[in-house]
Coordinates of C-alpha atoms and ligand atoms in Angstrom, one line a residue:
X1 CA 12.5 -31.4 5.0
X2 CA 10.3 -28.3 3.7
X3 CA 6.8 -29.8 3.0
X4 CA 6.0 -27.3 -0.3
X5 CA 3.5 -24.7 0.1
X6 CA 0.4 -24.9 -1.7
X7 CA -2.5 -22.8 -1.1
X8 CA -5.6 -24.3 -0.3
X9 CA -7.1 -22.8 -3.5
X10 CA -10.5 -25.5 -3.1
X11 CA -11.6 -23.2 -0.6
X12 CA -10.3 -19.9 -1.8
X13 CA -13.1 -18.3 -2.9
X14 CA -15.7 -19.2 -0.2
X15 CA -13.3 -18.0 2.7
X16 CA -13.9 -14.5 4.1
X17 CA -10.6 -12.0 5.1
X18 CA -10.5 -12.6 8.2
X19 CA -10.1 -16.3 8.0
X20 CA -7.8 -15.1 4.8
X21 CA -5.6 -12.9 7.1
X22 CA -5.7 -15.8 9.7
X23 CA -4.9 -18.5 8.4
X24 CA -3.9 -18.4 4.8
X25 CA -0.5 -18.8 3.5
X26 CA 0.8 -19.7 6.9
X27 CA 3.0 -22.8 7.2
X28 CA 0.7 -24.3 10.3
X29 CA 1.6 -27.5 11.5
X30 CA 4.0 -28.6 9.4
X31 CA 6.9 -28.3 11.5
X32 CA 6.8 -30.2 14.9
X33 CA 3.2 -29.0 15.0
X34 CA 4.2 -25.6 15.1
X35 CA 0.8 -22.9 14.9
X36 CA 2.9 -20.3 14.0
X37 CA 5.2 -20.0 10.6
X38 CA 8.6 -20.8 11.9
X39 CA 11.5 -17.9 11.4
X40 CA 14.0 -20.1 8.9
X41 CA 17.1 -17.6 9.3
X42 CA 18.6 -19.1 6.9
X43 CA 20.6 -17.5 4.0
X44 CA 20.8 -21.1 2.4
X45 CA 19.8 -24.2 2.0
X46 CA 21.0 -27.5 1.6
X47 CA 20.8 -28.6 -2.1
X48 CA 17.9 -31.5 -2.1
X49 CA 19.8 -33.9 -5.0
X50 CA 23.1 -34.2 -5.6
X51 CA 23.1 -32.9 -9.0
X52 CA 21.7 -29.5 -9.1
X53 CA 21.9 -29.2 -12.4
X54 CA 19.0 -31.3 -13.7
X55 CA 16.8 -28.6 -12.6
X56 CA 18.3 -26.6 -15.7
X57 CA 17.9 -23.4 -14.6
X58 CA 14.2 -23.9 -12.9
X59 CA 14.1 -24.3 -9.2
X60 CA 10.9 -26.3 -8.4
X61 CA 8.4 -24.5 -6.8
X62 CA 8.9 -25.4 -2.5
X63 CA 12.3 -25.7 -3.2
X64 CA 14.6 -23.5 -1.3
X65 CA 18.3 -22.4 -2.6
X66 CA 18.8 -19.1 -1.6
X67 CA 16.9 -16.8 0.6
X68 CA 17.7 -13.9 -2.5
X69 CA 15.8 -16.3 -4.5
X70 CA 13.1 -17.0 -2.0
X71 CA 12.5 -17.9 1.7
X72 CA 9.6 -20.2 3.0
X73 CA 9.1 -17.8 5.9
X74 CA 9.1 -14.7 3.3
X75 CA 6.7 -17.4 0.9
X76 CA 4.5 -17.5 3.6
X77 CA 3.4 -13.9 3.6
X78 CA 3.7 -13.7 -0.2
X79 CA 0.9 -16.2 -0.2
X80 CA -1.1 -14.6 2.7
X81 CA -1.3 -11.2 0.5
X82 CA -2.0 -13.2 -3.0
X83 CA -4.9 -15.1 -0.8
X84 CA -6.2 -11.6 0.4
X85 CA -5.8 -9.9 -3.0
X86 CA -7.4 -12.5 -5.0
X87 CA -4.2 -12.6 -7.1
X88 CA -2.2 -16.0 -8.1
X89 CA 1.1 -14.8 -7.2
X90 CA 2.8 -12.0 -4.8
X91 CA 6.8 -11.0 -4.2
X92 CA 7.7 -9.2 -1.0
X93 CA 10.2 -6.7 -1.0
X94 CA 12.5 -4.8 1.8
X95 CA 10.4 -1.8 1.2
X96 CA 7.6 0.0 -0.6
X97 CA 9.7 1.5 -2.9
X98 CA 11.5 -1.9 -3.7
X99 CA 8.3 -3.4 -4.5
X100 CA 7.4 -0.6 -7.1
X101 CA 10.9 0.3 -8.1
X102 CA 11.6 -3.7 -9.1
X103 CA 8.1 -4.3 -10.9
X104 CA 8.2 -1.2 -12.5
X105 CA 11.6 -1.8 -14.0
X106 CA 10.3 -5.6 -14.3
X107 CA 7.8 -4.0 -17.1
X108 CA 9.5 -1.1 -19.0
X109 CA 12.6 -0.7 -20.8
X110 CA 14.3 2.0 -23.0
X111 CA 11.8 3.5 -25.4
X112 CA 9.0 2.6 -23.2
X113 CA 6.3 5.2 -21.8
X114 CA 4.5 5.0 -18.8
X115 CA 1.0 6.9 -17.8
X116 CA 1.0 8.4 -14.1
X117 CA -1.5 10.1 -12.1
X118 CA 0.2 13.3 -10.5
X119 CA -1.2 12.4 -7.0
X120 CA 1.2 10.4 -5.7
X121 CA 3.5 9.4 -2.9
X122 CA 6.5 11.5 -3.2
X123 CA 8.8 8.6 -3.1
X124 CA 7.2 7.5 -6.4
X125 CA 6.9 10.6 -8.0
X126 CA 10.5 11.1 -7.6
X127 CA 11.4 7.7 -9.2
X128 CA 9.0 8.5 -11.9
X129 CA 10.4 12.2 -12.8
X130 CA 13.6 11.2 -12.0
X131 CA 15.5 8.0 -12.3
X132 CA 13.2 6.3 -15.0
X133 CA 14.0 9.1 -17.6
X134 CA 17.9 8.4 -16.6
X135 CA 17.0 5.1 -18.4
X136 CA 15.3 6.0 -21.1
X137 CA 11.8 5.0 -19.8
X138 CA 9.2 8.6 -20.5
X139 CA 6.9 9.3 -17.9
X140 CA 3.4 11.6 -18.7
X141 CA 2.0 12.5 -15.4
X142 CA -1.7 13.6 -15.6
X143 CA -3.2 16.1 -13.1
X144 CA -6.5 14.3 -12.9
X145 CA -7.8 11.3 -11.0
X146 CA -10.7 11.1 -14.3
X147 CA -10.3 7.6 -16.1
X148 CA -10.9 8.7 -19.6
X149 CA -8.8 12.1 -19.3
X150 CA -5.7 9.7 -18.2
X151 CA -6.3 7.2 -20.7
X152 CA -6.2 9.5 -23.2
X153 CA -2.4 9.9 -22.8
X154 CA -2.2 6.5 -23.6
X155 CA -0.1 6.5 -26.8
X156 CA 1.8 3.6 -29.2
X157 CA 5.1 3.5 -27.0
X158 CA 2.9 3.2 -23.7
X159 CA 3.3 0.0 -21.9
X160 CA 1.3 0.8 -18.5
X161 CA -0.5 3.1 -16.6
X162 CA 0.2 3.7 -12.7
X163 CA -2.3 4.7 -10.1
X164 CA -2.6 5.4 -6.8
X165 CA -6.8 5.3 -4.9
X166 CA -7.5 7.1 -2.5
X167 CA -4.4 9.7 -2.9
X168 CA -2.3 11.1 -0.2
X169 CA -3.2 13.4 1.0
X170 CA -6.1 14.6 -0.1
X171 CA -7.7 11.2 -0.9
X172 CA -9.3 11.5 -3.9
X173 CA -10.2 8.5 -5.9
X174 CA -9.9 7.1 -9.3
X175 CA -13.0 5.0 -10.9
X176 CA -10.5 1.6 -11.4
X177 CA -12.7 -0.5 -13.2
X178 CA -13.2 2.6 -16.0
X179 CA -9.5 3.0 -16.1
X180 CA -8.3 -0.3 -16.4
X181 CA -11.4 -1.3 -19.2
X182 CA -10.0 2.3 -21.0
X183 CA -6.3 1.2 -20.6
X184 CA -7.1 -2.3 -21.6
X185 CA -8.7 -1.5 -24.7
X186 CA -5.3 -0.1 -25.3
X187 CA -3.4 -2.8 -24.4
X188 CA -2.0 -0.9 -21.5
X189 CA -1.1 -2.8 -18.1
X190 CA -2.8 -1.5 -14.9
X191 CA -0.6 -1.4 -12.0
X192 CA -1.8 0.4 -8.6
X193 CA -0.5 1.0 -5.2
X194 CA -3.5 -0.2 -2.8
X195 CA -1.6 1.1 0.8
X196 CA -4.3 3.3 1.9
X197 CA -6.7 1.2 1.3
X198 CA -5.2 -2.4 1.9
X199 CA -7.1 -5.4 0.3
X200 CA -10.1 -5.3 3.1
X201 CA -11.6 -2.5 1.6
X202 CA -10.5 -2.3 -2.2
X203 CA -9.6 -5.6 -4.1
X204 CA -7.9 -3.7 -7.6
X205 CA -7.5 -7.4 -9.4
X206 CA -11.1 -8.4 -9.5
X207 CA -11.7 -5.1 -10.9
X208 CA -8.9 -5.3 -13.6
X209 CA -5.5 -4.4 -12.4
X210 CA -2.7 -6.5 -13.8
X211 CA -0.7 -5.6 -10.4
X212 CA -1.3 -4.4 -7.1
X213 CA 1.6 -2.5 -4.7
X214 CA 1.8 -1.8 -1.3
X215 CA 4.2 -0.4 0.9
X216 CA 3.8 -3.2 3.7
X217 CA 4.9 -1.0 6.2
X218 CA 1.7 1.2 6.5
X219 CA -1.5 -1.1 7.1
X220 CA -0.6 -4.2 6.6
X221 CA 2.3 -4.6 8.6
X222 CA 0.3 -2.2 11.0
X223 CA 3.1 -1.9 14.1
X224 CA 4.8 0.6 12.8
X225 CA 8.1 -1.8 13.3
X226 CA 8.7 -3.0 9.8
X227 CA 9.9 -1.8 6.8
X228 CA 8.4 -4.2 4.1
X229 CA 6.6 -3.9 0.1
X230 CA 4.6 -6.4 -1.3
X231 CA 3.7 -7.1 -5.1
X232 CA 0.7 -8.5 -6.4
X233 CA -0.2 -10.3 -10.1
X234 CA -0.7 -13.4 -12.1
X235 CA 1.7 -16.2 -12.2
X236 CA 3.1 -15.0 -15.6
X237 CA 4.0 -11.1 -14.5
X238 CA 5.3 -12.5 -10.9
X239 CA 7.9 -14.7 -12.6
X240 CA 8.9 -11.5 -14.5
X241 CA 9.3 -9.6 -11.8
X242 CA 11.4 -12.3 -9.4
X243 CA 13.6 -12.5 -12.1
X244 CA 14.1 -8.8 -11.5
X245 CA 14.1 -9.0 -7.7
X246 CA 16.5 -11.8 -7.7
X247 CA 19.0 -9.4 -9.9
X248 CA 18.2 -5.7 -7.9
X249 CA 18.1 -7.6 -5.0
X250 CA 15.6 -5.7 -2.9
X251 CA 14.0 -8.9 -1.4
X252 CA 12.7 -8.9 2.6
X253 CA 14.3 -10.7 5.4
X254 CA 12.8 -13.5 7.0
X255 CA 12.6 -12.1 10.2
X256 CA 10.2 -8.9 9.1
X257 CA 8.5 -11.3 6.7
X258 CA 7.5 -13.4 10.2
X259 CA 6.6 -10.3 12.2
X260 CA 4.4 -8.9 8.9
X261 CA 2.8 -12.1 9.0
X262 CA 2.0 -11.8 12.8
X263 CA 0.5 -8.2 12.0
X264 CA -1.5 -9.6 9.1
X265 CA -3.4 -12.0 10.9
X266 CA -5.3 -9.1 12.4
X267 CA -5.7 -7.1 9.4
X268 CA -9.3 -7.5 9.2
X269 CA -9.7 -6.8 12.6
X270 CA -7.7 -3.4 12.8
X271 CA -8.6 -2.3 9.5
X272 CA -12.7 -2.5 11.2
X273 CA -11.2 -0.4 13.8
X274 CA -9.4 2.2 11.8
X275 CA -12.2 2.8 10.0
X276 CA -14.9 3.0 12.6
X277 CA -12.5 5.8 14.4
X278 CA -11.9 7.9 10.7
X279 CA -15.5 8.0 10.3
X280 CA -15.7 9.3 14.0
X281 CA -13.1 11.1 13.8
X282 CA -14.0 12.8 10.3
X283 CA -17.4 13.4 11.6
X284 CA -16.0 15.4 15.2
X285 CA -14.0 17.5 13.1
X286 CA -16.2 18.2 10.1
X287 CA -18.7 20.4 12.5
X288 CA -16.0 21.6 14.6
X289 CA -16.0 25.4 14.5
X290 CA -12.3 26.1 14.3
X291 CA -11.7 23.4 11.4
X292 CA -12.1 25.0 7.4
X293 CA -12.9 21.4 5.7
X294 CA -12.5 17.7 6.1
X295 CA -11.4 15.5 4.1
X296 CA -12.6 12.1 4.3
X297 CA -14.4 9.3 1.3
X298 CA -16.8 8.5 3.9
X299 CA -18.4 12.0 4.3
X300 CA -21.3 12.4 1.9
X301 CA -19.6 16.2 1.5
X302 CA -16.7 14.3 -0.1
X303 CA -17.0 14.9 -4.2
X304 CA -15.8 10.8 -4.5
X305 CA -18.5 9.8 -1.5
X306 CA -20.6 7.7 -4.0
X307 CA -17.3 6.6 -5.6
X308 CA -15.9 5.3 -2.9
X309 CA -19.2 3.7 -1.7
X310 CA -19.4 1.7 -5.0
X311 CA -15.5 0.6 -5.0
X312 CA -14.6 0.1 -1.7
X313 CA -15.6 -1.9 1.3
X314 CA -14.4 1.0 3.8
X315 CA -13.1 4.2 4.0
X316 CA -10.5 3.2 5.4
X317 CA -8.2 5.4 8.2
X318 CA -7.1 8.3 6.7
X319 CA -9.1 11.7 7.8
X320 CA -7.2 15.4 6.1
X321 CA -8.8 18.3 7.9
X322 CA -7.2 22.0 7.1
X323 CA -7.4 24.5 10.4
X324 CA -8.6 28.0 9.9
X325 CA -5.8 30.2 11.2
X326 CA -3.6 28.2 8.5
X327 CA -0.2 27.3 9.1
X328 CA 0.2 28.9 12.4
X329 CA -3.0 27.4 13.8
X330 CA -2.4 23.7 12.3
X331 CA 1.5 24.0 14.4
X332 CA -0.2 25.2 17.7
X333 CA -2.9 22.0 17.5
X334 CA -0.1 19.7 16.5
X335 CA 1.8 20.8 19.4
X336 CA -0.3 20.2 21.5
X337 CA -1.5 16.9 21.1
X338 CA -1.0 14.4 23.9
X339 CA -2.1 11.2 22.4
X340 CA -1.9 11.2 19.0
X341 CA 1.5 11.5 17.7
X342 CA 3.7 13.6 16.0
X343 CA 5.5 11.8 13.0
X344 CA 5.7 10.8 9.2
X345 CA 4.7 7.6 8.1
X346 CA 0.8 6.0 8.7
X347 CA -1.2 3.0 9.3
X348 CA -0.1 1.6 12.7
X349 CA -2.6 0.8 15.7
X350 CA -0.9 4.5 16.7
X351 CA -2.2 8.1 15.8
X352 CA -0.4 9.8 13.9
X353 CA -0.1 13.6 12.4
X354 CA 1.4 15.4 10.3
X355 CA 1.5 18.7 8.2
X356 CA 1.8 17.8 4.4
X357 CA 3.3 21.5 4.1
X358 CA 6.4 20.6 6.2
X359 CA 6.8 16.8 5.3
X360 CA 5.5 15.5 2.2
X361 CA 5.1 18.2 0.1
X362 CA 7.6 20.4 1.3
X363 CA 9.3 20.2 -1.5
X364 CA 6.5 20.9 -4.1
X365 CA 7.0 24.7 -2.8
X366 CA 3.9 26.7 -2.3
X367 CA 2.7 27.0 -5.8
X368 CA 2.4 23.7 -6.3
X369 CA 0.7 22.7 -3.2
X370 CA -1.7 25.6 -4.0
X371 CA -2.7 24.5 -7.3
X372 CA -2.9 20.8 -6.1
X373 CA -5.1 22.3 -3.1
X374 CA -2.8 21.0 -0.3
X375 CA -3.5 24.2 2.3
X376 CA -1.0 25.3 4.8
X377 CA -2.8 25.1 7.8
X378 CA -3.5 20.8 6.6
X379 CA -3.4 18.7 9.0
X380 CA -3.1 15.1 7.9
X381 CA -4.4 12.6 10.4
X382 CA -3.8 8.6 10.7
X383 CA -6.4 7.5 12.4
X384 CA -5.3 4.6 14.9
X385 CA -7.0 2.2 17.1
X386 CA -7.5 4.0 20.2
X387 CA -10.6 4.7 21.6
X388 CA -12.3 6.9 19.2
X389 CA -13.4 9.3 22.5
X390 CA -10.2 9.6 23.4
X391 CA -8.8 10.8 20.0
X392 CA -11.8 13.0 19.8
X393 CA -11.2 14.1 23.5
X394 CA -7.0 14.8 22.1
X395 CA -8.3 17.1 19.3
X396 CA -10.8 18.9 21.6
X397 CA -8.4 19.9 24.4
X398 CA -5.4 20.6 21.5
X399 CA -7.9 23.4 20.0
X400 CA -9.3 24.7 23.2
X401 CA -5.6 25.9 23.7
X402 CA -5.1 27.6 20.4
Ligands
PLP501 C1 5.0 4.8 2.4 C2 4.4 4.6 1.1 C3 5.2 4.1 0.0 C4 6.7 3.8 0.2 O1 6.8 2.7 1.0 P1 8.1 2.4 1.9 O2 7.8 1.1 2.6 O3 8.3 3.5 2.8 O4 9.3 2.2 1.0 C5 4.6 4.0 -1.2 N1 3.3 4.3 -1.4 C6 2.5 4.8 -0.4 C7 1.1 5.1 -0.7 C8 3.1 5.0 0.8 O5 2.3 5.5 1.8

């Protein structure tokens, strides 16, 4: 017998994160006396009547069909995100991209227009110029992270604006209160993708955002062992898009929904962590004599540094530093680190580097990049939870040989 799940909204908003990453959503005690969500690897589920059909059409909410449909151990984390965002409702998706691809498509049809920000993570970029206009759906990117200069592509067909704060790689921010107030006004939707800075340091729905993305597999998974998206929203624009997850069928496993759940508990706890090393981190290489710029929101020499201060709880992980010597330079110090290493991807309790030139914006060519102000000798730098003298210590002995 599954007991149905119901969040323990009484306490909701007096609970900090941590107890929020802890203990909220999880299925404690109500199996056996279990203290951990059990794994129900289960593609189905034994119909609880005998006539199915008097639900017309409605599954009750704790009832479990079909784990396409929903999954109490995939529930489970849904409601550990929605508890962390401040949101009523969250989806989890078998990726990033399924969690963006399936609410986008959730929201827009033929006709529609969407507002984007031209920062953003290549995968989405290349669903936005590429497969939405396949369906009719226009796309305006804008080449600014200003509020009132996006906004003001906001026209009669557009249904929603997209953004992503801080940006990759260069981790500029976006005021998200001014943007969604703007896009409001409009009667635009907001949606965001809140990976780099995960709901510890940047809450989007309290500020306005009709729905929050994440690609799960970054910080809030944090092992680097799952591939996992997560949506965030009211009751109302959830329903909309399960109806579309249930059809495109991009829905997470229960087995990575368990182990995101087991990474989540400690959310709070490693998010602390990554951001006492970036600021570390951003610091040693800031006044280190072979290093052009860094790029970090918690340096007062970033141009969002009061930004960020005012919208976020954190700074979150993510350090950018270019090299002089360019290119050539930036391979030499990659080579040559020891601890931190070299591969795509962010957000795990590993370091990890790599050169936006010859991963994520390889493509862009060097135009592009140029006039975005990605450098070639970038270098860009997921802090992990190491000791912060040791990662200094691995960038030290990496430039002393170059
Ligand atoms: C990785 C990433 C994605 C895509 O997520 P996947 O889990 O790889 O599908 C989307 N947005 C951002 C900001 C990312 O870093």
């Amino acid at each position: 017998m599954i007991i149905p799940l119901t969040v323990d909204s009484l306490a909701i908003e007096m609970k900090g994160l941590s107890t929020r990453s802890v203990h909220d959503g999880d299925l404690s005690m109500r199996f056996e006396g279990a203290i951990n969500t059990p794994i129900f690897q289960s593609s189905t589920f034994a119909f609880p009547t005998e006539d199915p059909r008097s639900w017309e059409g409605e599954v009750p909410e704790g009832t479990y069909i079909y784990s396409r449909y929903s999954n109490p151990t995939v529930h489970a984390v849904e409601n550990k995100l929605a508890s962390l965002e401040g949101g009523e409702s969250a989806l989890a998706f078998s990726s990033g991209m399924g969690a963006i691809s399936t609410t986008l498509l959730a929201f827009l049809k033929k006709g529609d227009k969407m507002v984007a920000m031209e920062d953003l993570y290549g995968g989405t970029y290349a669903l936005l110029k590429n497969e939405l206009p396949r369906m009719g759906i226009d796309v305006e990117f804008v080449p600014t992270t200003s509020a009132e200069k996006l906004c003001q592509a906001i026209d009669g067909r557009t249904k929603l604006v997209y953004l992503e704060s801080p940006t990759n790689p260069l981790l500029k921010l976006i005021d998200v209160r001014e943007t969604c107030s703007m896009a409001k006004e409009k009667g635009c939707k907001v949606l965001i993708d809140n990976t780099f800075a995960t709901p510890i340091f940047q809450r989007p729905i309290p500020m306005g955002v009709d729905v929050v993305l994440h690609s799960a597999t970054k910080y809030l998974n944090g092992h680097s062992d799952v591939i996992a998206g997560l949506a965030v929203g009211s009751k109302e624009d959830m329903a909309l898009v399960h109806q579309k997850r249930k059809l495109l069928g991009a829905v997470l496993d229960p087995l990575p929904a368990y182990l995101m759940g087991r990474g989540m508990r400690t959310l709070e706890l490693r998010m602390r962590r990554h951001d006492s090393n970036a600021r570390k981190v951003a610091e040693f290489l800031e006044s280190h004599p072979q290093v052009e710029k860094c790029i970090y929101p918690g340096l007062p020499s970033h141009p969002d540094h009061a930004l960020a201060k005012r919208q976020m709880d954190g700074f979150g992980g993510m350090v950018t530093f270019e090299m002089k010597g360019g290119r050539k330079a930036a391979e030499n110090a990659l080579k040559r680190f020891q601890i931190i290493a070299k591969a795509a991807s962010l957000g795990g309790v590993e370091s990890l580097a790599s050169m936006p030139v010859n991963t994520s914006h390889v493509l862009f060519g060097k135009e592009a990049r140029k006039k975005l102000g990605i450098g070639d000798g970038m270098i860009r730098l997921s802090v992990g939870i190491e000791d912060p003298e040791d990662l200094c210590e691995d960038l030290e002995q990496a430039m002393r040989q170059i």
